[in-house]
CSV table of C-alpha atoms in Angstrom, one decimal:
chain,number,residue,atom,x,y,z
A,1,UNK,CA,-88.3,-131.6,-82.3
A,2,UNK,CA,-92.0,-130.4,-81.9
A,3,UNK,CA,-92.8,-131.9,-78.6
A,4,UNK,CA,-94.0,-129.7,-75.8
A,5,UNK,CA,-91.7,-128.6,-73.4
A,6,UNK,CA,-93.7,-128.8,-70.2
A,7,UNK,CA,-90.7,-129.0,-68.0
A,8,UNK,CA,-89.8,-125.3,-68.8
A,9,UNK,CA,-93.3,-124.4,-69.5
A,10,UNK,CA,-95.2,-121.3,-67.7
A,11,UNK,CA,-99.4,-122.3,-66.3
A,12,UNK,CA,-101.3,-119.4,-66.9
A,13,UNK,CA,-104.2,-120.0,-64.2
A,14,UNK,CA,-106.1,-117.4,-65.4
A,15,UNK,CA,-106.6,-116.0,-69.3
A,16,UNK,CA,-105.9,-112.3,-69.4
A,17,UNK,CA,-104.2,-110.1,-71.4
A,18,UNK,CA,-101.7,-109.3,-68.5
A,19,UNK,CA,-101.6,-112.9,-67.1
A,20,UNK,CA,-100.8,-114.0,-70.9
A,21,UNK,CA,-98.0,-111.8,-71.2
A,22,UNK,CA,-96.0,-112.0,-67.9
A,23,UNK,CA,-95.9,-115.4,-68.8
A,24,UNK,CA,-95.1,-115.2,-72.4
A,25,UNK,CA,-91.9,-113.0,-70.5
A,26,UNK,CA,-90.9,-115.3,-67.9
A,27,UNK,CA,-90.8,-118.1,-70.8
A,28,UNK,CA,-88.8,-116.1,-72.8
A,29,UNK,CA,-86.4,-114.8,-70.3
A,30,UNK,CA,-85.4,-118.1,-68.6
A,31,UNK,CA,-82.5,-117.6,-66.8
A,32,UNK,CA,-81.1,-117.1,-63.3
A,33,UNK,CA,-81.5,-113.6,-62.3
A,34,UNK,CA,-80.8,-112.4,-58.8
A,35,UNK,CA,-81.7,-109.3,-56.9
A,36,UNK,CA,-79.3,-109.4,-53.3
A,37,UNK,CA,-80.9,-106.4,-50.8
A,38,UNK,CA,-78.4,-105.7,-48.4
A,39,UNK,CA,-79.7,-105.7,-44.5
A,40,UNK,CA,-78.0,-102.7,-43.2
A,41,UNK,CA,-79.3,-100.4,-40.2
A,42,UNK,CA,-82.5,-98.5,-40.4
A,43,UNK,CA,-82.7,-100.0,-43.8
A,44,UNK,CA,-86.0,-100.9,-45.7
A,45,UNK,CA,-87.3,-104.9,-45.3
A,46,UNK,CA,-87.9,-106.8,-48.0
A,47,UNK,CA,-90.7,-108.8,-47.2
A,48,UNK,CA,-92.6,-105.9,-45.2
A,49,UNK,CA,-96.1,-105.4,-46.1
A,50,UNK,CA,-96.4,-102.1,-44.4
A,51,UNK,CA,-96.2,-98.8,-45.5
A,52,UNK,CA,-92.1,-98.4,-45.4
A,53,UNK,CA,-91.7,-102.2,-46.6
A,54,UNK,CA,-90.5,-103.4,-50.0
A,55,UNK,CA,-93.1,-106.2,-50.4
A,56,UNK,CA,-94.6,-105.0,-53.5
A,57,UNK,CA,-91.5,-105.0,-55.5
A,58,UNK,CA,-90.1,-108.4,-54.0
A,59,UNK,CA,-93.8,-110.3,-55.4
A,60,UNK,CA,-93.5,-108.5,-58.8
A,61,UNK,CA,-89.7,-109.9,-59.0
A,62,UNK,CA,-90.4,-113.5,-57.6
A,63,UNK,CA,-94.0,-114.1,-59.0
A,64,UNK,CA,-94.3,-112.1,-62.1
A,65,UNK,CA,-90.7,-112.6,-63.3
A,66,UNK,CA,-89.4,-115.3,-61.6
A,67,UNK,CA,-86.1,-113.9,-59.9
A,68,UNK,CA,-84.7,-115.1,-57.0
A,69,UNK,CA,-84.7,-112.0,-53.7
A,70,UNK,CA,-82.8,-112.5,-51.0
A,71,UNK,CA,-82.2,-109.8,-47.7
A,72,UNK,CA,-78.5,-110.4,-46.3
A,73,UNK,CA,-75.6,-109.3,-44.7
A,74,UNK,CA,-72.3,-108.4,-45.7
A,75,UNK,CA,-71.2,-111.2,-43.6
A,76,UNK,CA,-73.3,-113.5,-45.5
A,77,UNK,CA,-72.0,-112.8,-48.5
A,78,UNK,CA,-68.5,-112.7,-47.4
A,79,UNK,CA,-68.2,-115.6,-45.2
A,80,UNK,CA,-66.2,-119.1,-46.0
A,81,UNK,CA,-69.3,-121.2,-45.0
A,82,UNK,CA,-71.7,-118.8,-47.3
A,83,UNK,CA,-73.5,-120.4,-49.7
A,84,UNK,CA,-73.7,-117.2,-51.8
A,85,UNK,CA,-71.4,-116.6,-54.5
A,86,UNK,CA,-71.5,-113.5,-56.6
A,87,UNK,CA,-68.7,-114.8,-58.8
A,88,UNK,CA,-70.8,-117.7,-60.1
A,89,UNK,CA,-71.0,-117.9,-63.7
A,90,UNK,CA,-74.1,-119.7,-64.1
A,91,UNK,CA,-76.1,-116.4,-62.7
A,92,UNK,CA,-77.1,-114.6,-65.5
A,93,UNK,CA,-77.5,-111.4,-64.0
A,94,UNK,CA,-77.7,-109.9,-60.3
A,95,UNK,CA,-77.4,-106.5,-58.5
A,96,UNK,CA,-76.8,-105.4,-55.2
A,97,UNK,CA,-79.3,-103.2,-53.8
A,98,UNK,CA,-78.7,-101.2,-50.8
A,99,UNK,CA,-81.8,-100.2,-49.6
A,100,UNK,CA,-81.4,-97.2,-46.9
A,101,UNK,CA,-79.3,-97.3,-44.4
A,102,UNK,CA,-78.7,-94.9,-40.8
A,103,UNK,CA,-75.1,-95.5,-40.1
A,104,UNK,CA,-72.3,-95.8,-42.3
A,105,UNK,CA,-70.5,-99.1,-43.5
A,106,UNK,CA,-67.5,-100.0,-42.2
A,107,UNK,CA,-64.2,-99.7,-44.1
A,108,UNK,CA,-64.3,-104.1,-44.4
A,109,UNK,CA,-67.6,-103.7,-45.5
A,110,UNK,CA,-67.1,-101.0,-47.8
A,111,UNK,CA,-64.1,-102.6,-49.1
A,112,UNK,CA,-65.9,-105.6,-50.3
A,113,UNK,CA,-68.5,-103.6,-51.9
A,114,UNK,CA,-65.9,-101.6,-53.9
A,115,UNK,CA,-64.1,-105.0,-54.8
A,116,UNK,CA,-67.7,-106.4,-56.3
A,117,UNK,CA,-68.0,-103.4,-58.5
A,118,UNK,CA,-65.0,-103.2,-59.8
A,119,UNK,CA,-64.9,-106.3,-61.2
A,120,UNK,CA,-67.9,-105.5,-63.0
A,121,UNK,CA,-71.2,-106.0,-60.3
A,122,UNK,CA,-73.7,-103.4,-60.7
A,123,UNK,CA,-75.3,-101.4,-57.3
A,124,UNK,CA,-78.5,-99.9,-56.6
A,125,UNK,CA,-78.5,-97.2,-53.4
A,126,UNK,CA,-82.0,-95.6,-52.0
A,127,UNK,CA,-80.3,-93.3,-49.7
A,128,UNK,CA,-81.9,-92.4,-46.3
A,129,UNK,CA,-82.6,-89.0,-45.0
A,130,UNK,CA,-79.7,-87.6,-42.9
A,131,UNK,CA,-82.7,-86.7,-40.1
A,132,UNK,CA,-85.2,-88.9,-38.6
A,133,UNK,CA,-88.2,-87.9,-36.9
A,134,UNK,CA,-90.5,-89.3,-33.7
A,135,UNK,CA,-93.7,-88.4,-31.8
A,136,UNK,CA,-92.5,-87.5,-28.6
A,137,UNK,CA,-94.2,-88.3,-25.0
A,138,UNK,CA,-96.0,-84.8,-25.3
A,139,UNK,CA,-97.2,-85.4,-28.8
A,140,UNK,CA,-94.4,-83.0,-30.4
A,141,UNK,CA,-92.5,-84.5,-33.2
A,142,UNK,CA,-88.7,-84.6,-32.5
A,143,UNK,CA,-85.9,-85.4,-34.8
A,144,UNK,CA,-82.7,-86.7,-34.5
A,145,UNK,CA,-79.5,-86.4,-37.1
A,146,UNK,CA,-77.3,-89.0,-38.2
A,147,UNK,CA,-74.8,-90.1,-41.3
A,148,UNK,CA,-76.9,-92.0,-43.8
A,149,UNK,CA,-75.4,-94.7,-45.4
A,150,UNK,CA,-75.2,-93.3,-48.3
A,151,UNK,CA,-73.5,-90.1,-47.8
A,152,UNK,CA,-70.8,-91.6,-45.5
A,153,UNK,CA,-67.3,-90.3,-46.0
A,154,UNK,CA,-66.5,-94.1,-47.8
A,155,UNK,CA,-69.1,-94.4,-49.8
A,156,UNK,CA,-69.0,-90.6,-51.2
A,157,UNK,CA,-65.0,-91.3,-51.9
A,158,UNK,CA,-65.7,-94.3,-53.8
A,159,UNK,CA,-68.7,-93.0,-55.9
A,160,UNK,CA,-66.8,-90.1,-56.8
A,161,UNK,CA,-63.5,-91.1,-57.7
A,162,UNK,CA,-64.9,-94.7,-59.5
A,163,UNK,CA,-68.8,-93.1,-61.0
A,164,UNK,CA,-67.9,-89.1,-61.1
A,165,UNK,CA,-70.8,-88.7,-58.7
A,166,UNK,CA,-72.4,-88.5,-55.1
A,167,UNK,CA,-75.2,-87.5,-52.7
A,168,UNK,CA,-75.2,-84.1,-51.3
A,169,UNK,CA,-76.1,-83.5,-47.6
A,170,UNK,CA,-79.0,-80.7,-48.4
A,171,UNK,CA,-82.4,-80.9,-48.4
A,172,UNK,CA,-84.0,-80.5,-51.3
A,173,UNK,CA,-87.5,-78.5,-51.0
A,174,UNK,CA,-90.3,-77.8,-53.9
A,175,UNK,CA,-93.1,-75.8,-53.3
A,176,UNK,CA,-94.4,-76.4,-57.0
A,177,UNK,CA,-93.7,-80.0,-57.8
A,178,UNK,CA,-94.8,-81.7,-54.5
A,179,UNK,CA,-96.7,-84.5,-52.4
A,180,UNK,CA,-98.6,-83.0,-49.5
A,181,UNK,CA,-95.5,-81.1,-48.6
A,182,UNK,CA,-92.7,-79.2,-50.5
A,183,UNK,CA,-90.1,-81.8,-48.5
A,184,UNK,CA,-92.0,-84.2,-50.4
A,185,UNK,CA,-91.0,-83.1,-54.0
A,186,UNK,CA,-92.3,-84.9,-57.3
A,187,UNK,CA,-89.7,-85.4,-59.8
A,188,UNK,CA,-91.6,-85.1,-63.4
A,189,UNK,CA,-88.5,-84.1,-65.8
A,190,UNK,CA,-87.0,-87.4,-66.8
A,191,UNK,CA,-84.4,-89.0,-68.7
A,192,UNK,CA,-85.8,-89.3,-72.3
A,193,UNK,CA,-82.5,-91.8,-73.8
A,194,UNK,CA,-82.3,-93.9,-70.6
A,195,UNK,CA,-84.0,-97.1,-70.1
A,196,UNK,CA,-84.7,-96.8,-67.0
A,197,UNK,CA,-86.8,-93.6,-67.4
A,198,UNK,CA,-87.8,-93.2,-71.3
A,199,UNK,CA,-91.1,-95.0,-70.7
A,200,UNK,CA,-92.2,-91.9,-68.3
A,201,UNK,CA,-94.2,-89.5,-70.1
A,202,UNK,CA,-92.7,-86.1,-68.6
A,203,UNK,CA,-95.3,-83.8,-67.0
A,204,UNK,CA,-97.6,-86.7,-66.7
A,205,UNK,CA,-95.9,-89.1,-64.7
A,206,UNK,CA,-94.0,-88.5,-61.2
A,207,UNK,CA,-91.6,-90.2,-58.9
A,208,UNK,CA,-92.1,-89.1,-55.0
A,209,UNK,CA,-89.0,-89.0,-53.1
A,210,UNK,CA,-89.3,-88.1,-49.5
A,211,UNK,CA,-86.7,-86.2,-48.0
A,212,UNK,CA,-84.3,-86.4,-50.8
A,213,UNK,CA,-80.9,-85.3,-51.3
A,214,UNK,CA,-79.5,-84.3,-54.6
A,215,UNK,CA,-76.8,-85.9,-56.6
A,216,UNK,CA,-73.8,-84.4,-57.7
A,217,UNK,CA,-71.9,-84.8,-60.8
A,218,UNK,CA,-68.4,-84.2,-61.5
A,219,UNK,CA,-67.5,-82.1,-64.3
A,220,UNK,CA,-64.9,-84.8,-65.6
A,221,UNK,CA,-66.1,-88.1,-65.2
A,222,UNK,CA,-63.8,-91.0,-64.5
A,223,UNK,CA,-62.1,-92.7,-67.9
A,224,UNK,CA,-64.9,-95.1,-69.2
A,225,UNK,CA,-67.2,-93.7,-67.1
A,226,UNK,CA,-70.9,-92.1,-68.4
A,227,UNK,CA,-73.5,-91.0,-66.5
A,228,UNK,CA,-77.1,-90.4,-67.1
A,229,UNK,CA,-79.6,-87.7,-65.2
A,230,UNK,CA,-82.6,-90.0,-64.6
A,231,UNK,CA,-84.8,-87.8,-62.8
A,232,UNK,CA,-84.6,-83.6,-62.1
A,233,UNK,CA,-87.0,-81.2,-59.9
A,234,UNK,CA,-88.7,-78.2,-61.4
A,235,UNK,CA,-87.0,-74.6,-61.6
A,236,UNK,CA,-88.5,-73.4,-58.5
A,237,UNK,CA,-87.1,-75.8,-56.1
A,238,UNK,CA,-84.5,-75.1,-53.6
A,239,UNK,CA,-82.2,-76.7,-51.5
A,240,UNK,CA,-81.6,-76.3,-47.6
A,241,UNK,CA,-78.3,-76.9,-45.6
A,242,UNK,CA,-80.1,-76.9,-42.2
A,243,UNK,CA,-82.6,-79.9,-42.5
A,244,UNK,CA,-83.5,-79.7,-38.6
A,245,UNK,CA,-84.2,-76.0,-38.5
A,246,UNK,CA,-86.5,-76.7,-41.6
A,247,UNK,CA,-88.3,-79.5,-39.9
A,248,UNK,CA,-88.8,-77.9,-36.8
A,249,UNK,CA,-90.7,-74.4,-38.7
A,250,UNK,CA,-93.7,-73.4,-39.0
A,251,UNK,CA,-95.6,-72.5,-42.0
A,252,UNK,CA,-94.1,-72.2,-45.5
A,253,UNK,CA,-90.9,-72.8,-46.0
A,254,UNK,CA,-89.3,-69.8,-47.7
A,255,UNK,CA,-86.3,-69.9,-50.5
A,256,UNK,CA,-83.3,-67.5,-48.8
A,257,UNK,CA,-81.0,-65.7,-51.3
A,258,UNK,CA,-78.3,-68.0,-49.9
A,259,UNK,CA,-79.9,-71.4,-51.0
A,260,UNK,CA,-78.8,-73.2,-54.0
A,261,UNK,CA,-82.0,-73.2,-56.8
A,262,UNK,CA,-82.8,-75.8,-59.1
A,263,UNK,CA,-83.7,-77.9,-61.1
A,264,UNK,CA,-81.6,-80.7,-59.3
A,265,UNK,CA,-80.6,-84.0,-59.9
A,266,UNK,CA,-82.6,-86.8,-57.8
A,267,UNK,CA,-81.9,-90.0,-59.4
A,268,UNK,CA,-78.6,-91.0,-61.7
A,269,UNK,CA,-76.9,-93.6,-63.4
A,270,UNK,CA,-73.6,-94.6,-64.5
A,271,UNK,CA,-72.0,-97.5,-66.5
A,272,UNK,CA,-68.1,-97.9,-66.5
A,273,UNK,CA,-67.8,-99.5,-70.2
A,274,UNK,CA,-64.4,-101.2,-69.8
A,275,UNK,CA,-65.6,-103.8,-66.7
A,276,UNK,CA,-69.5,-103.6,-67.4
A,277,UNK,CA,-69.8,-101.8,-63.8
A,278,UNK,CA,-73.3,-100.3,-63.6
A,279,UNK,CA,-74.4,-98.0,-60.7
A,280,UNK,CA,-77.9,-96.1,-60.0
A,281,UNK,CA,-78.6,-93.8,-57.1
A,282,UNK,CA,-81.7,-92.4,-55.8
A,283,UNK,CA,-81.7,-89.9,-53.4
A,284,UNK,CA,-84.6,-90.8,-51.7
A,285,UNK,CA,-85.2,-94.4,-49.9
A,286,UNK,CA,-89.3,-93.9,-50.4
A,287,UNK,CA,-88.6,-94.9,-54.3
A,288,UNK,CA,-89.0,-99.0,-53.9
A,289,UNK,CA,-91.6,-98.8,-50.7
A,290,UNK,CA,-95.0,-100.0,-50.9
A,291,UNK,CA,-96.3,-96.4,-49.7
A,292,UNK,CA,-96.0,-95.4,-53.4
A,293,UNK,CA,-96.5,-98.6,-55.0
A,294,UNK,CA,-99.9,-97.7,-56.3
A,295,UNK,CA,-101.3,-94.3,-57.7
A,296,UNK,CA,-102.4,-92.6,-61.1
A,297,UNK,CA,-99.5,-91.0,-62.5
A,298,UNK,CA,-97.0,-92.2,-59.6
A,299,UNK,CA,-94.0,-95.0,-61.3
A,300,UNK,CA,-92.0,-95.0,-58.0
A,301,UNK,CA,-92.2,-98.6,-57.9
A,302,UNK,CA,-91.8,-99.3,-61.9
A,303,UNK,CA,-89.0,-96.5,-61.6
A,304,UNK,CA,-87.3,-99.5,-58.9
A,305,UNK,CA,-88.0,-102.0,-61.3
A,306,UNK,CA,-86.8,-100.9,-64.2
A,307,UNK,CA,-83.1,-99.6,-62.3
A,308,UNK,CA,-83.0,-103.2,-61.5
A,309,UNK,CA,-83.7,-104.9,-65.3
A,310,UNK,CA,-81.1,-102.3,-66.3
A,311,UNK,CA,-78.4,-103.3,-64.1
A,312,UNK,CA,-78.8,-106.9,-64.6
A,313,UNK,CA,-79.5,-106.8,-68.4
A,314,UNK,CA,-82.4,-108.4,-67.9
A,315,UNK,CA,-84.3,-106.3,-70.8
A,316,UNK,CA,-81.9,-108.0,-73.2
A,317,UNK,CA,-83.3,-111.5,-72.3
A,318,UNK,CA,-87.2,-110.6,-73.7
A,319,UNK,CA,-86.6,-107.3,-75.6
A,320,UNK,CA,-87.1,-109.3,-78.6
A,321,UNK,CA,-89.9,-110.9,-77.6
A,322,UNK,CA,-93.4,-109.1,-79.5
A,323,UNK,CA,-96.7,-109.7,-77.5
A,324,UNK,CA,-99.3,-109.0,-79.7
A,325,UNK,CA,-103.2,-109.5,-79.3
A,326,UNK,CA,-106.2,-109.1,-81.4
A,327,UNK,CA,-108.0,-105.7,-80.6
A,328,UNK,CA,-111.6,-106.4,-78.8
A,329,UNK,CA,-115.0,-105.3,-79.9
A,330,UNK,CA,-115.0,-102.6,-76.7
A,331,UNK,CA,-111.7,-101.2,-77.7
A,332,UNK,CA,-112.7,-100.6,-81.5
A,333,UNK,CA,-113.1,-97.0,-82.2
A,334,UNK,CA,-116.2,-95.4,-82.6
A,335,UNK,CA,-116.5,-93.0,-86.1
A,336,UNK,CA,-119.6,-90.0,-86.5
A,337,UNK,CA,-120.1,-87.8,-89.3
A,338,UNK,CA,-121.3,-84.0,-87.9
A,339,UNK,CA,-124.8,-85.1,-88.8
A,340,UNK,CA,-124.8,-88.3,-86.7
A,341,UNK,CA,-123.6,-86.3,-83.8
A,342,UNK,CA,-126.3,-84.1,-84.2
A,343,UNK,CA,-128.7,-86.1,-84.1
A,344,UNK,CA,-127.3,-87.7,-81.2
A,345,UNK,CA,-127.3,-84.6,-79.2
A,346,UNK,CA,-131.1,-83.7,-80.3
A,347,UNK,CA,-132.0,-87.7,-79.2
A,348,UNK,CA,-130.0,-87.1,-75.6
A,349,UNK,CA,-130.7,-83.6,-74.9
A,350,UNK,CA,-134.3,-83.1,-75.9
A,351,UNK,CA,-136.1,-85.9,-77.1
A,352,UNK,CA,-135.3,-88.4,-74.2
A,353,UNK,CA,-135.3,-85.8,-71.4
A,354,UNK,CA,-138.9,-84.3,-72.6
A,355,UNK,CA,-140.0,-88.0,-73.5
A,356,UNK,CA,-139.7,-88.9,-70.3
A,357,UNK,CA,-141.6,-85.6,-69.0
A,358,UNK,CA,-144.5,-86.4,-71.3
A,359,UNK,CA,-145.0,-89.8,-70.4
A,360,UNK,CA,-144.9,-89.2,-67.1
A,361,UNK,CA,-147.5,-86.5,-67.5
A,362,UNK,CA,-149.5,-89.4,-69.3
A,363,UNK,CA,-149.3,-91.4,-66.3
A,364,UNK,CA,-150.5,-88.9,-64.1
A,365,UNK,CA,-153.3,-88.2,-66.2
A,366,UNK,CA,-154.4,-91.7,-66.3
A,367,UNK,CA,-154.3,-92.3,-63.1
A,368,UNK,CA,-156.3,-89.1,-62.4
A,369,UNK,CA,-159.2,-90.2,-64.1
A,370,UNK,CA,-159.4,-93.7,-62.8
A,371,UNK,CA,-159.2,-91.5,-59.9
A,372,UNK,CA,-162.7,-89.7,-60.8
């Protein structure tokens, strides 16, 4: 009726383009969006502000986009007295996130996830590595083998049967595109059609994967299922199956003739058009961590956030919002003719340097005359 709706308004405490844009998105995307991060053994922690935590992603979801986030256990989701209801029709969008995990889920826990996804639920998995390292008492690194949650037989069978993709138990090594070590490859080859990665310029942006698994895609997908390869390694990458031997080896890691050769898929998304279920797999648990939240060209946090947006269809709520701003004076382009450019070069390369030299000589000469 023309009266300001202050109840649903957003307060902009400091007027900047970013603050204004975020406020517009929050107002335009009024709705109940929730991300439930599963609390699993060895998994990442949602509010941990350390390098291996996810506080940066959590702050972005809750403070910038007004989401509800929560780290929960399977028991909290399934308990009779639980206040959490994933089937609540008032929730506009929800997603279950598995942030790592170094032990398989029980069959009962896996059955809950199966029932949730097959009814149209959304799932994101950040796979933990197959081996953990620690510093021994003598200062030498020690490694212990484990079976990650993402590679467990019950999880692999569920993903393969329902979506035609699964994680592989091999370590991807890339000697050409990596960060600090070939064991930390950087994917720069992205899908240009998927909402999750289409805004990442190939060759200019990178997603860092620590000790990653590759993702295998079935040659024949289940009915109504489509799969998108989101991120791939370079052609020079290769895979190792004896992971412990690789980590304990000294010097450079060489590819054997029998090693599978790249490129490998390190991130993939799948959707069932009949049920509406959406699944996103990342071959490393490093994607949503604070360690790679900031960095020139590193888009780990953007990839994690875009996955949450796509799986919950949050983008449908603000995709029609058109935010425009008047160009500022400092952003106006400066145009110059060839003659003007020559004059500028003459001024900066000849007039100014020699002018300063002449002035310095005159000052010295005048001081010399006074001294006499």
